[in-house]
Amino acid sequence: MSKEWKIGIAAALVVLSLLFLILALPVNLPGIGYDMQKVVRDQWGIKFRFGLDIKGGVQITLEAVPYENQTLTQNDVNQLKTVLENRINTLGLGEIKIYDDPGDWKRVVVEIPADVLSEKEMDAQGVVDFLGKPAKLEFVDPEGNVVITGADLKSAYVTTDQAGLPAVGLEFTSQGAKKFYDATSKWVGQTIEIRLDGQVISSPTVQEAISGGKASITGSFTIAEARQLAALLQGGALPTQIKVSALRNVGPSVGSQALEGMELAGIAAAIAIIFYMIINYGALGGMSILSLLSFVILDAAIYIGMFKAVLSLSGIGGFILTLGMAIDSNIILYERFMEELNKGKTPRRAVEDAFRHAFVTVIDSNVSVIVVSLILFYLGAPTLRGFAITLGLGGVLNIVLPWLLLDPLLESFVSSRSEKAEVQA
């Protein structure tokens, strides 16, 4: 790929990302198209959201209550916690804290950021109602026999029916698919009821034997209702009943003064970095600042847009760490470039050799960061996922941007300087 194409692609990505961030701002900016802002924020669900530690939220303490003839055990509470986590993750509630109550082994504490509740148009009681539904799914044949249960379900997702209305798609396990095929083969022309917690939510008439292990639940659902139902089914049925032991609002662990201090520290650090790079590397330092600014814009746009993540202290920490690594990468590349020049090589050859040798180190360090971020995301606590996402995303950008932007910029710079020198000679 030529340097012109690289620079063009990088510039287009940065401009689009910057426009995207402006549209996602939590204020209405005149002159840029309010309707487009509304689409980005409301329909796409993309906006700036702050975590519990920054903006506060609610804390719900839930207590496990045994069903009739059930003896409650620690394993039941552990399963309850897993189901709650599955429901929350499926619904897309980000940066939620779920942990055991140290004062009572039967209780589980759930903490939810205020911005997340606002985005999902839910209040604390709505979350309690959602988490507290047993979600016992049953397919019942005309004779009243349960032919399929939630245990036979592989996945549930939001889809649309033939009229384009919201519906919930179901995919069964291999065993569940066989049960469903047998039932629909037997009851062609009859009705099979779909019940949730004992209530009939759909009564489709079997037109033909259905193979493939897929079905759908239709009805007068809104998109939000279909999403919640899919999340309930995907998360699984509760192993116990639950009741609310405590419900209270919690303030941010970081006050407004601390946030202002963070902003001032960030501005001071940015100014110091700009001065350092320009004083030490001159015009090359200016290119580095352009590359770092591109990193910040792309990182923020992808984090908020693609991952729809919540801005928490852990996520901000991962962002700052990878930004520091981006600065290190620039310095490594520039220092190697200076070394190649000191060996008597031409500027153009020095750029080629510097990137060929130093870029290996950049790739090696950032691949290590990406691997660690994947481990944290899949094996770490839910509160670490924001940190893992920003860490891994920063690692990827630290590999792509030097190749896509810094290399062609530096090559163009030395080429223009060489042409000027030739003209003057």
PDB file of C-alpha atoms in Angstrom, residues 277-278 281-289 334 337-338 341 406 409-410 413-414:
ATOM      1  CA  MET A 277       8.222  15.897  21.841  1.00  0.00           C
ATOM      2  CA  ILE A 278       8.669  19.210  19.999  1.00  0.00           C
ATOM      3  CA  TYR A 281      12.365  16.066  17.939  1.00  0.00           C
ATOM      4  CA  GLY A 282      11.261  19.337  16.353  1.00  0.00           C
ATOM      5  CA  ALA A 283       9.054  18.814  13.311  1.00  0.00           C
ATOM      6  CA  LEU A 284       9.135  15.057  13.921  1.00  0.00           C
ATOM      7  CA  GLY A 285       7.640  15.736  17.350  1.00  0.00           C
ATOM      8  CA  GLY A 286       4.764  17.547  15.663  1.00  0.00           C
ATOM      9  CA  MET A 287       4.039  14.410  13.652  1.00  0.00           C
ATOM     10  CA  SER A 288       4.078  12.437  16.871  1.00  0.00           C
ATOM     11  CA  ILE A 289       1.497  14.787  18.404  1.00  0.00           C
ATOM     12  CA  TYR A 334      12.336   8.268  16.494  1.00  0.00           C
ATOM     13  CA  PHE A 337      15.691   6.829  13.216  1.00  0.00           C
ATOM     14  CA  MET A 338      18.294   9.153  14.768  1.00  0.00           C
ATOM     15  CA  LEU A 341      21.045   8.805  10.541  1.00  0.00           C
ATOM     16  CA  LEU A 406       3.477   7.638  11.417  1.00  0.00           C
ATOM     17  CA  LEU A 409       4.229  10.831   7.446  1.00  0.00           C
ATOM     18  CA  LEU A 410       7.877  10.428   8.364  1.00  0.00           C
ATOM     19  CA  PHE A 413       8.753  14.478   5.587  1.00  0.00           C
ATOM     20  CA  VAL A 414      12.239  13.199   4.778  1.00  0.00           C
TER      21      VAL A 414
END
